[in-house]
Coordinates of C-alpha atoms in Angstrom, one line a residue:
Chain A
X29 CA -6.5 -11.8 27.8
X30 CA -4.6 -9.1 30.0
X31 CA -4.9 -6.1 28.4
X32 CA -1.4 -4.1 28.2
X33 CA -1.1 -1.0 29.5
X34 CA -1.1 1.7 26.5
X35 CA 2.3 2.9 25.8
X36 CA 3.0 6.8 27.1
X37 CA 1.6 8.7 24.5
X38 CA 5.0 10.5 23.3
X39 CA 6.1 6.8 22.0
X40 CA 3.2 6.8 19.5
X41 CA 4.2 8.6 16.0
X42 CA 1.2 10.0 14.0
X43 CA -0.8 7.9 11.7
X44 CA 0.9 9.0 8.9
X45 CA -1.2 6.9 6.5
X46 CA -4.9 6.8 6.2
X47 CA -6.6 4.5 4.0
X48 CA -10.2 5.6 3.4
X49 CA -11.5 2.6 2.4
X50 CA -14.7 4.1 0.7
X51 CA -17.1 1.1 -0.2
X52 CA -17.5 -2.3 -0.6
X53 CA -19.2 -1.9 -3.4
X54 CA -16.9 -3.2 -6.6
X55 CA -17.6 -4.1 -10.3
X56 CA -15.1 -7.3 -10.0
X57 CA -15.0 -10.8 -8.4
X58 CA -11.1 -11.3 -7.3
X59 CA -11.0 -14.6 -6.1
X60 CA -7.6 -12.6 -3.8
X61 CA -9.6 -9.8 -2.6
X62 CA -8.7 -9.1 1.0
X63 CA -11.9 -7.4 1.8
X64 CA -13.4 -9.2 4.3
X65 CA -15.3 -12.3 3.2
X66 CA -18.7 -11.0 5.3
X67 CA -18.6 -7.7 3.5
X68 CA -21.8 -8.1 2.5
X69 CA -22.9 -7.6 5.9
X70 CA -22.0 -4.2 5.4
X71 CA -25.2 -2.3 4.0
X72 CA -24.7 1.2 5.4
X73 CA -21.9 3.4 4.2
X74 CA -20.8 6.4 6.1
X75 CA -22.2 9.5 4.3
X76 CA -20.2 12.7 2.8
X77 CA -19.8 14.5 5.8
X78 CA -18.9 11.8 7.6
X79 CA -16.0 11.1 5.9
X80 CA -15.0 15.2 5.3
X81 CA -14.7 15.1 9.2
X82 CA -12.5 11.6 9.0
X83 CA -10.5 13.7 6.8
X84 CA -10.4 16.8 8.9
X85 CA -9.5 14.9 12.0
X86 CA -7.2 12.3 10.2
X87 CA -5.5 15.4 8.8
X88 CA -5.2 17.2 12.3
X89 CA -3.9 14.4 14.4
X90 CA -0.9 14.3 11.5
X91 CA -2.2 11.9 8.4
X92 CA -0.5 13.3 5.1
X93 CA -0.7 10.3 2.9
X94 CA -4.2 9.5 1.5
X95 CA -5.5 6.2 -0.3
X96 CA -9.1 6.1 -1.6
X97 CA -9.8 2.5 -2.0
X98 CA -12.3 0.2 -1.8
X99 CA -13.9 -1.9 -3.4
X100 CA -13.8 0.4 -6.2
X101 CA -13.3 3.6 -5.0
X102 CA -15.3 5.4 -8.1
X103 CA -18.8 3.6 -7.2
X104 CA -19.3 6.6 -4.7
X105 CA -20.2 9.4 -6.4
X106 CA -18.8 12.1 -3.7
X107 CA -15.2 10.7 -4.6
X108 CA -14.1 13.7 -6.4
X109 CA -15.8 15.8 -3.4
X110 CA -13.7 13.9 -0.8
X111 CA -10.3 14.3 -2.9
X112 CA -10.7 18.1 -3.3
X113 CA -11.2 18.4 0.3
X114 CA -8.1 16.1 1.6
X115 CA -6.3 17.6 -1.2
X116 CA -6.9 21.5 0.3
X117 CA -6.0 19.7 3.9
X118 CA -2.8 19.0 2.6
X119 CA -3.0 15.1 1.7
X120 CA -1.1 13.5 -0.8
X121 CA -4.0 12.1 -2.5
X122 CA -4.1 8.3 -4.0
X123 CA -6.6 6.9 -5.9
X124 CA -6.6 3.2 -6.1
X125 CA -8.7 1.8 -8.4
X126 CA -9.1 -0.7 -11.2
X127 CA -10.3 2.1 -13.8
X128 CA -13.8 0.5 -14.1
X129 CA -15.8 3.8 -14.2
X130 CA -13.2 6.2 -14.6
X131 CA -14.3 8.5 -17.9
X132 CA -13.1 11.2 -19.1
X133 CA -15.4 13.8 -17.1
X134 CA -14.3 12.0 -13.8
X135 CA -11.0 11.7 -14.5
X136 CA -11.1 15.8 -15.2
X137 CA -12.8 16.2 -12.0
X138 CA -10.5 14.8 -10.1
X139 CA -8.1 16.4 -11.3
X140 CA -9.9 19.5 -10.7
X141 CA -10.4 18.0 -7.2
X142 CA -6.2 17.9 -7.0
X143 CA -5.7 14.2 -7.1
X144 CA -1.7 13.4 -6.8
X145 CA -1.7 9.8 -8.2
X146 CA -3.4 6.9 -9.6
X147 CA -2.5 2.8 -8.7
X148 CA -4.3 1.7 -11.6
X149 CA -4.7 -2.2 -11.0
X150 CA -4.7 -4.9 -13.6
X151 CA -8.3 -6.0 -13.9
X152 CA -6.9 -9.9 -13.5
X153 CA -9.6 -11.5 -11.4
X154 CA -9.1 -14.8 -12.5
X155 CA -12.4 -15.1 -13.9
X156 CA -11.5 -12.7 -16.6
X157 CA -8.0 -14.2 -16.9
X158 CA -7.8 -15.4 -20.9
X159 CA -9.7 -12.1 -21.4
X160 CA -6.2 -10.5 -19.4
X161 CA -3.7 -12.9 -20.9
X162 CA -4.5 -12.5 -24.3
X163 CA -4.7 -8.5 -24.3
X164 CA -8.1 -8.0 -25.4
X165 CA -11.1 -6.7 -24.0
X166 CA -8.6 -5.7 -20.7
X167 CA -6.0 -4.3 -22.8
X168 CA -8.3 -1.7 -24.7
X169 CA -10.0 -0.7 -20.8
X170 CA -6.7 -0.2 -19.6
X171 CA -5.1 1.7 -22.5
X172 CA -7.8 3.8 -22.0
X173 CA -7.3 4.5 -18.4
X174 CA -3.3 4.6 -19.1
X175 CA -4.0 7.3 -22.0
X176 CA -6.4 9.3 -19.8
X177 CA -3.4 8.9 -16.3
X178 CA -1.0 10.5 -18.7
X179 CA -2.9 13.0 -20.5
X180 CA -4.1 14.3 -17.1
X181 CA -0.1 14.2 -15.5
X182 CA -0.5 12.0 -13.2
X183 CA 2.6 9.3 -12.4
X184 CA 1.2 6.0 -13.2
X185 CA 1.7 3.4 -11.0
X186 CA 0.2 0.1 -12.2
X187 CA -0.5 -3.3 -9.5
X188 CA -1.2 -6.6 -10.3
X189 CA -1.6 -9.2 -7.8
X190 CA 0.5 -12.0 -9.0
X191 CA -0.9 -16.1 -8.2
X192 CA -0.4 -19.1 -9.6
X193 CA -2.7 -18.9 -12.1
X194 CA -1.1 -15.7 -13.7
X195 CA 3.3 -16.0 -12.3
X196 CA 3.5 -17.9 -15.6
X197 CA 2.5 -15.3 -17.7
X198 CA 5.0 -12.4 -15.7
X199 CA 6.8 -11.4 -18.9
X200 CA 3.2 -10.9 -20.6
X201 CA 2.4 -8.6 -17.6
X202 CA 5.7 -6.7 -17.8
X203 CA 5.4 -6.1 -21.3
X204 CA 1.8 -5.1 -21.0
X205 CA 2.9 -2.1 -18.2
X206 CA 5.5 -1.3 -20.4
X207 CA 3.4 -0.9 -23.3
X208 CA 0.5 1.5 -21.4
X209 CA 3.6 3.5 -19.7
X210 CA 3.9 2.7 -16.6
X211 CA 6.8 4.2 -14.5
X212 CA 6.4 1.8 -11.6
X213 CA 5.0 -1.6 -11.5
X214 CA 4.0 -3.5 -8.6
X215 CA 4.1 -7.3 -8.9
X216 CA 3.0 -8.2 -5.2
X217 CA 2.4 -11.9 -4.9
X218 CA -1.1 -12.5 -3.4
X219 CA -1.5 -12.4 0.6
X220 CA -3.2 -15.2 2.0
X221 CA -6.2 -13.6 3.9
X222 CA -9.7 -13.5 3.5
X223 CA -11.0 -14.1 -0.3
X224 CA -7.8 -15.5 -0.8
X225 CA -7.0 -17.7 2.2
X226 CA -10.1 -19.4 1.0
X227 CA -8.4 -20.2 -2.5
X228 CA -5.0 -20.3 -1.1
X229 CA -4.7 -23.8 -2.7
X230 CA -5.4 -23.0 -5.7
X231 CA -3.4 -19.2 -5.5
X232 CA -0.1 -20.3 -3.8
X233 CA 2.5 -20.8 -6.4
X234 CA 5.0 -23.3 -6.5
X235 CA 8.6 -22.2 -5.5
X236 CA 9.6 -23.6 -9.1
X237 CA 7.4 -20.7 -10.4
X238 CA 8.2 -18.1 -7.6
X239 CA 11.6 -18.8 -9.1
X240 CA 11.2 -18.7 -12.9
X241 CA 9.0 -15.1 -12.2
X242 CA 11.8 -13.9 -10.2
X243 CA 14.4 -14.3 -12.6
X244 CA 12.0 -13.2 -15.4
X245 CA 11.6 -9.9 -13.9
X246 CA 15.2 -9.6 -13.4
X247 CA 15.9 -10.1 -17.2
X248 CA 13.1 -7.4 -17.8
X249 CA 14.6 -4.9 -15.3
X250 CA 17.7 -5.1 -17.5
X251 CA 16.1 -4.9 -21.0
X252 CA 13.7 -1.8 -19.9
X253 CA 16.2 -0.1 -17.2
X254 CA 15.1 3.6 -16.0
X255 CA 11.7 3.1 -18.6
X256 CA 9.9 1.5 -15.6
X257 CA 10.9 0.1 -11.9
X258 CA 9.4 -3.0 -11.0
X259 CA 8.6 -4.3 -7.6
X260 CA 8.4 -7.8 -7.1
X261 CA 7.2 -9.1 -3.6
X262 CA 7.9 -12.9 -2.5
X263 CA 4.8 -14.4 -0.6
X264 CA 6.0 -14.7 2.4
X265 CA 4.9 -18.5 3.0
X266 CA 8.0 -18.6 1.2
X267 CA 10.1 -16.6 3.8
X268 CA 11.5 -18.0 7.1
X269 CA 10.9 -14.5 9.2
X270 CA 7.8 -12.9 9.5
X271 CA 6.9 -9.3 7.6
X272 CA 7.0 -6.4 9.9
X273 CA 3.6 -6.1 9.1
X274 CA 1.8 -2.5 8.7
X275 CA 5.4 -1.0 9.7
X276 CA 3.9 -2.2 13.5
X277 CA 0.4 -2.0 14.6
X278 CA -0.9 1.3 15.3
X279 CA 2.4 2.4 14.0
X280 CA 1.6 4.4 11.2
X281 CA -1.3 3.1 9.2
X282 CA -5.3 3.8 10.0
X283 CA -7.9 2.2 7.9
X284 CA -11.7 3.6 8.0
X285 CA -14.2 0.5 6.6
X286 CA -17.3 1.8 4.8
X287 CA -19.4 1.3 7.9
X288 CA -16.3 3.8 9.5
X289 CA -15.1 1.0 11.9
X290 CA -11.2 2.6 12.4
X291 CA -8.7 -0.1 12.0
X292 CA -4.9 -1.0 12.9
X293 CA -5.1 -3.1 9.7
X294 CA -7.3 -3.1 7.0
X295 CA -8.0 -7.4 8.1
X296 CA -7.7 -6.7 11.8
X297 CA -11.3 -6.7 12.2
X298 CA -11.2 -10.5 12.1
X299 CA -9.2 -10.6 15.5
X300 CA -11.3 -11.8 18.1
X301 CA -11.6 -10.5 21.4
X302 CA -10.8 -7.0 20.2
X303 CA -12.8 -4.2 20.0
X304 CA -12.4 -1.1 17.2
X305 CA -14.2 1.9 17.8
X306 CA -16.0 4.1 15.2
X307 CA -15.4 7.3 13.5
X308 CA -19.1 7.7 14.8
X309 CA -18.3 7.5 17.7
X310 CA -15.1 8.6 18.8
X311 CA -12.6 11.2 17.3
X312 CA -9.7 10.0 14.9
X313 CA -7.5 11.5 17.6
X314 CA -8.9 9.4 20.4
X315 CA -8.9 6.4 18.0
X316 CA -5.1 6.5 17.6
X317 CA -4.0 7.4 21.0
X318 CA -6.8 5.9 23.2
X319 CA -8.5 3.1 22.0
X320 CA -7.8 -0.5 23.4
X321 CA -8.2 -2.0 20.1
X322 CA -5.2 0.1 18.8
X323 CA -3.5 0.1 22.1
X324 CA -3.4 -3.9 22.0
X325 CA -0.5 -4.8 20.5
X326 CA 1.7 -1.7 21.1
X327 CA 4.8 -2.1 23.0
X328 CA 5.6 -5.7 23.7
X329 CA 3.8 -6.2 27.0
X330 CA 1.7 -8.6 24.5
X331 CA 3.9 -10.8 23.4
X332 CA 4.6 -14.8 23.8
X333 CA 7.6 -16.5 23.5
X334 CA 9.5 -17.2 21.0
X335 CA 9.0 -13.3 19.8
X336 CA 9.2 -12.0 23.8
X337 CA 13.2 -13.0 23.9
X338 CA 14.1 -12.9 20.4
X339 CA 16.6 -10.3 19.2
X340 CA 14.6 -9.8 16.2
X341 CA 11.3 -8.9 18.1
X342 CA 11.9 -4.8 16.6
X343 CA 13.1 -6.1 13.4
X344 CA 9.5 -7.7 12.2
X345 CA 7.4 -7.0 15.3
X346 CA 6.5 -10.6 15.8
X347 CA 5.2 -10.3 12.0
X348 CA 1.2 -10.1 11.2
X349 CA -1.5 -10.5 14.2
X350 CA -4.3 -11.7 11.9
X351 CA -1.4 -14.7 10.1
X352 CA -1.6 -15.7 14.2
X353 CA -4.6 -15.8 14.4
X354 CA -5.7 -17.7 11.3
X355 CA -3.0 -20.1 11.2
X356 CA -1.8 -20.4 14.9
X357 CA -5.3 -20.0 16.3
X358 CA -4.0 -17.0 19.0
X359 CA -3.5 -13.8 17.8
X360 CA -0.9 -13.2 20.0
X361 CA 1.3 -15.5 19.3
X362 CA 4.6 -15.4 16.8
X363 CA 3.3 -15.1 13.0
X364 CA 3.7 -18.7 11.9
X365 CA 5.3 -17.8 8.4
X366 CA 8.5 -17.6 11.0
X367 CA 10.5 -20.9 11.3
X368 CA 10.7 -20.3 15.3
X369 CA 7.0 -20.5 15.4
X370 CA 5.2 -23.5 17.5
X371 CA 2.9 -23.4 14.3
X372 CA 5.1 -22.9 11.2
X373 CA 4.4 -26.4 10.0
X374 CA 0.5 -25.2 8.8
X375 CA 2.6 -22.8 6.5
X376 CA 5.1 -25.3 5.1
X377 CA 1.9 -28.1 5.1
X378 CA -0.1 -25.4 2.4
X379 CA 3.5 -24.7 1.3
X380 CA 4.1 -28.3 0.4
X381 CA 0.4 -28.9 -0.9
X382 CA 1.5 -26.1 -3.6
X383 CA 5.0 -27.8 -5.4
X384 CA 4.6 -30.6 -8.3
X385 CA 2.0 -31.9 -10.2
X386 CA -0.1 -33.5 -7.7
X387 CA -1.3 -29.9 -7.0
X388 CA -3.1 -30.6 -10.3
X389 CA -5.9 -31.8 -8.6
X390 CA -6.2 -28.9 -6.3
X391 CA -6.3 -26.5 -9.3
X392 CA -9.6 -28.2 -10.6
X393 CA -12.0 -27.4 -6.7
X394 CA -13.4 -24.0 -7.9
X395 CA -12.1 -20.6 -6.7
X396 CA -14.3 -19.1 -4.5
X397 CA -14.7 -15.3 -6.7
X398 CA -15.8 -12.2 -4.5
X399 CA -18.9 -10.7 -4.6
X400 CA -21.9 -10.1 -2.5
X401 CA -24.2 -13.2 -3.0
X402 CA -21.2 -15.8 -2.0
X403 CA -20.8 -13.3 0.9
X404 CA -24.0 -13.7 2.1
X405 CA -24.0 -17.4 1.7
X406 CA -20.3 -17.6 3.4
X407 CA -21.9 -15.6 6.0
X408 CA -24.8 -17.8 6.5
X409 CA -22.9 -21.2 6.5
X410 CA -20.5 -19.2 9.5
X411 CA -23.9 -18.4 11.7
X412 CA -24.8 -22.4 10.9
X413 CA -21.1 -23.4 12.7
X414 CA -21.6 -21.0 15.2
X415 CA -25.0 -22.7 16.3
X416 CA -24.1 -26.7 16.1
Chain B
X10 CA 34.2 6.4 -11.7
X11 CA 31.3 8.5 -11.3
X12 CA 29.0 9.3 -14.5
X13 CA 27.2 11.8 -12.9
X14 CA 27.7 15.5 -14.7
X15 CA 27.5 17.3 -11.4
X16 CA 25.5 20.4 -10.5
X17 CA 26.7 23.5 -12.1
X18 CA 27.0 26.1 -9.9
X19 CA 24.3 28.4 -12.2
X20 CA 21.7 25.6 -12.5
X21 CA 18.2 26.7 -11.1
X22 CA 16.7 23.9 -8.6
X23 CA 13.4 23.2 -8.6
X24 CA 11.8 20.2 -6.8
X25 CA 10.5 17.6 -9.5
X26 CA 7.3 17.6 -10.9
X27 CA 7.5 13.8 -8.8
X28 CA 7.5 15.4 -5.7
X29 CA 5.4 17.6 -3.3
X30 CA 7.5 19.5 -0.8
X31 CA 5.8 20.3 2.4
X32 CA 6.2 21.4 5.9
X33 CA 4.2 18.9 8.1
X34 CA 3.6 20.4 11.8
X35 CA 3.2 16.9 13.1
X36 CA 6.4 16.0 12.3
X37 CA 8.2 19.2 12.4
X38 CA 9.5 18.9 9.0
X39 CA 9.9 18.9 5.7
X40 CA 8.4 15.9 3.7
X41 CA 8.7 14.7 0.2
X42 CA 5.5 13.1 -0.8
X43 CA 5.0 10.7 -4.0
X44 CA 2.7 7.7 -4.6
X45 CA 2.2 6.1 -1.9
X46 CA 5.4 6.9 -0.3
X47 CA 7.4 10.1 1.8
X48 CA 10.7 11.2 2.4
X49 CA 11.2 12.8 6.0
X50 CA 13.8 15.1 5.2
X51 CA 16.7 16.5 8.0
X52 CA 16.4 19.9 9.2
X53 CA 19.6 21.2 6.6
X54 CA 17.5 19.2 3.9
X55 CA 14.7 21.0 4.6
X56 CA 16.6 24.3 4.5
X57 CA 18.1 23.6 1.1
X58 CA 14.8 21.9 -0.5
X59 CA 12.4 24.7 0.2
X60 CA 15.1 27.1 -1.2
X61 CA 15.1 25.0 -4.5
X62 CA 12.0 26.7 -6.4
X63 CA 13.5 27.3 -9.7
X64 CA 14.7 30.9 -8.5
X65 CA 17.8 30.7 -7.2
X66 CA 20.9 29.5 -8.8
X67 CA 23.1 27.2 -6.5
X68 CA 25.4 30.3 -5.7
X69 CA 22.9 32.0 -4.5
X70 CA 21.1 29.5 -2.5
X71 CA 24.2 29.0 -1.0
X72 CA 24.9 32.8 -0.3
X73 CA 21.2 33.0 1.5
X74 CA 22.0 29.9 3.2
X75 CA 25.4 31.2 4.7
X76 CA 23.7 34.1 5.2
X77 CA 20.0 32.8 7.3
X78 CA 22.3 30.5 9.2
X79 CA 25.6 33.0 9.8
X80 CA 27.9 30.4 8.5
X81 CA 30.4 30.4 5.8
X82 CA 31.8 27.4 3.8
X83 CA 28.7 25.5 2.8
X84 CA 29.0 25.0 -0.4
X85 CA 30.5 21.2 -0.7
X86 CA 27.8 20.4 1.4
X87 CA 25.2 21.7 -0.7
X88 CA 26.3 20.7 -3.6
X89 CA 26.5 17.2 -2.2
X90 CA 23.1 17.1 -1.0
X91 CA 21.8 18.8 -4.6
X92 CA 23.8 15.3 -6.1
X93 CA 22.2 13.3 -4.1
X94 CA 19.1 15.0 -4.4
X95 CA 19.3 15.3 -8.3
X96 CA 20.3 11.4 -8.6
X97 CA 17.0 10.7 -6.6
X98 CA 15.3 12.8 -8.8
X99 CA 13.7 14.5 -6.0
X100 CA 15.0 18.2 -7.9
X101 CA 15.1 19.0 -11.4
X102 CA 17.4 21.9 -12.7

C-alpha cells in the first residue's frame, strides 16, 4: 500500500474530542459491544499518571470535549482522580457509564471532581432483556442512578442501543426515559462491528420494524414535546450513502485504549497494515499531527474509485474505513453500505437475511454475549485460522 | 407569527446553567460546551456571550459593546442574537 503523503499540517483541526477509553473491564455481557472482540488480550492498563499526562497533552494540543468510557468507566478506581484533573484543564467532562457501581459516595466525588455530564446507558444486554422489558430489577438500578444524576445537577442524557430484539418494545423504552427524567434520549440502532457483527443476524432489524419504531418515536415526540428530545439513528445497512464516519479520520476524534494505543476510531485497530502508536511512546501532539496511522486516510490521496471522482467524496468521506474492511475486504475502498460500492450486495445479502419470518430461524443460533472467557476462546479459535 | 415574548431591554443575561462558555486558544474562540456536543461561536457571538453573566442588562451590554468596539447602532443586532440565543436556550434571563 502506498502511503499518502501527510497533509500540510495547517489542514489538520485539533482533536477536539478525546475519548479516554479507561478499561475493558465491564460488569455486563452486550452481545453489541463494539469493544474489540480480543479485548481480553488486553491485561495491562495504563496507570494514573499515565493517563493525567494523556490529559495534559490531549488538553494542550486543543482536546476540550472529554468521554470516560470503557468498559465501565467506574471499575477504575482513579476515575474521580482523572475527572478532577481534565475538569481543572478545562475539559467538558463526560462520564459514560451504565451506572453499575455508581453510589452515592462516588457520584459525590465526582462531582467534587467537577464532572459536567452523565450518558447513563440502559443496562439492555440482551441477556438481561425480560429483566429490562418488564421494569424490574433494571428499573429500580436505574431510578437510582436517574435520582442520584438529578439530585447532583447533572443533565441526564440516557442511551440505549436499539436491536431487533428490543425496536419492538421502543414505546416501553421511551416511557421508561420519560419516567426517570431524562432530557435527551438516544435511540441509536446497533452498529455492526465487532461483538455485534458477530450477532448481526440475530441484531439487524427488519425494515418493517425500523419502520414501526420510527413512527413510534414520532408519536412520542409529539405526546412528550420539550419534556425530553429523542434521537433516533437508522442503521445504516438501511441507508444507500455511507456515514461520514468519525466527522473524517483524524478529523476531530482521538481514542486512547486501556493498553494507551491512540486511535483514529475507537475500531480502527482492526485495520490491517496500519500501525497506531502509543501514548507511551509518543506525545498526543505527535500522535495527531505525525503518525502514519493517523496520517493514512487524511486527504484523498488514498482513495479508490468510485469515492476518488464522486462529488460526494467531502460529503461522507468515502464513509467508515473499518465497514471496508470487514465487508469489502480493503480498507480503502468505498464503505459498502453505499449503493455505488463494488461490494454493496454483502450489505443488502445480511439486509435481506433480516426481513420476514424465515429470519425466525436465525433468531434461535445463540448470541455471542461479551465478556472475557468467549474473548479468549474467540481469540484462540483466530490463532487456530491463522496457522492452517 | 412569532410566539416568542422577545428580550426586554432590562432582562439580565446569563448563559444557561446547560452551557459552559469558554475561550479555547486552539480555536481562537469562544465555545459552548454541553454533553457531548460544542458550539463554536463567531467572533461578535463571542463578544456578546461573555458579556451575558447575569450583570448587565441588555442596555447596557449594548452601551459597553458600542463602546469596546467604537460603533453605534447595535442594538437590533443584539437583540437578535440574544433571540436566537434565548430560543436555543444557550442564555437564561
Amino acid at each position: 500500500m502506498n502511503a499518502p503523503a501527510p497533509a500540510p499540517a495547517t489542514t489538520i483541526g485539533p482533536p477536539l474530542w478525546l475519548l479516554a477509553e479507561i478499561t475493558y473491564r465491564c460488569p455486563l455481557h452486550c452481545a453489541f459491544c463494539y469493544n474489540p472482540t480480543d479485548f481480553a488480550a488486553t491485561t495491562v492498563e495504563l496507570g494514573t499518571e499515565d493517563w493525567l499526562r494523556v490529559l495534559r497533552e490531549a488538553r494542550a494540543a486543543g482536546s476540550v470535549q472529554c468521554a470516560f468510557s470503557g468498559g465501565e468507566p467506574l471499575a477504575r478506581d482513579d476515575l474521580e482522580v482523572l475527572v478532577a484533573e481534565a475538569r481543572r484543564l478545562g475539559f467538558y467532562t463526560n462520564l459514560l457509564t451504565s451506572g453499575v457501581g455508581l453510589t452515592e459516595a462516588r457520584a459525590a466525588a465526582l462531582k467534587a471532581a467537577g464532572l459536567d455530564h452523565i450518558q447513563l446507558s440502559f443496562q439492555d444486554s440482551t441477556r438481561e432483556l425480560n429483566d429490562f422489558l418488564s421494569h424490574t430489577r433494571t428499573f429500580d438500578l436505574k431510578q437510582k442512578v436517574a435520582a442520584m444524576i438529578k439530585a447532583n445537577g447533572w443533565p441526564m442524557v440516557m442511551n440505549c442501543v436499539i436491536h431487533r430484539l428490543n425496536i419492538d418494545y421502543i414505546e416501553n423504552i421511551i416511557d421508561m426515559a420519560v419516567e426517570l427524567g431524562a432530557e435527551y434520549l438516544e435511540l441509536a440502532n446497533s452498529q455492526y462491528y465487532s461483538w455485534a457483527l458477530l450477532n448481526r443476524d440475530q441484531l439487524l432489524p427488519s425494515r418493517e420494524q425500523i419502520e414501526r419504531a420510527e413512527r413510534i418515536t414520532n408519536e412520542r415526540r409529539q405526546r412528550y414535546g420539550d419534556r425530553i428530545r429523542i434521537f433516533f439513528v437508522v442503521p445504516d445497512y438501511y441507508e444507500t450513502r455511507p456515514k461520514k464516519c468519525m466527522n473524517g479520520w483524524g478529523s476531530v476524534f482521538l481514542t486512547v485504549t486501556p493498553d494507551g494505543t491512540a486511535l483514529p476510531c475507537h475500531t480502527a485497530k482492526m485495520l490491517p497494515g496500519l500501525s497506531f502508536p502509543n501514548v507511551r511512546d509518543m506525545s498526543v501532539r505527535e500522535i495527531w499531527y505525525d503518525s502514519e496511522g493517523f496520517n493514512h486516510f487524511r486527504g484523498d490521496d488514498w482513495m479508490q474509485e468510485p469515492c476518488r471522482s464522486c462529488p460526494e467524496k467531502e460529503k461522507d468521506r468515502g464513509g467508515c474505513r473499518c465497514q471496508a474492511y470487514m465487508l469489502a475486504g480493503d480498507a480503502a475502498a468505498a464503505d459498502p453500505v453505499c449503493d455505488k460500492s463494488a461490494a454493496h450486495h454483502t450489505v443488502l445479502k445480511a439486509v435481506d437475511r433480516a426481513q420476514g419470518a424465515d429470519s425466525h430461524a436465525l433468531r434461535a443460533a445463540p448470541l455471542v454475549f461479551r465478556g472475557p472467557a468467549e474473548s479468549k476462546r474467540l481469540i484462540a479459535e483466530a490463532s487456530e485460522a491463522a496457522r492452517s | 407569527m412569532s410566539e416568542t415574548v422577545g428580550v426586554a431591554a432590562t432582562a439580565r443575561p446569563r448563559v444557561s446553567a446547560k452551557f459552559r462558555l469558554q475561550w479555547e486558544d486552539a480555536q481562537q474562540s469562544w465555545v459552548l460546551l454541553y454533553p457531548e456536543g460544542m458550539v463554536k461561536l463567531n467572533a461578535s457571538a463571542g463578544e456578546i456571550m461573555k458579556r451575558c453573566d447575569g450583570s448587565r442588562s441588555v442596555d447596557e451590554l449594548v452601551a459597553e459593546l458600542e463602546r469596546a468596539f467604537e460603533a453605534s447602532g447595535l442594538h437590533a443586532d443584539v437583540m437578535n442574537f440574544l433571540d436566537m440565543a434565548r430560543k436555543q436556550h444557550w442564555i437564561e434571563m
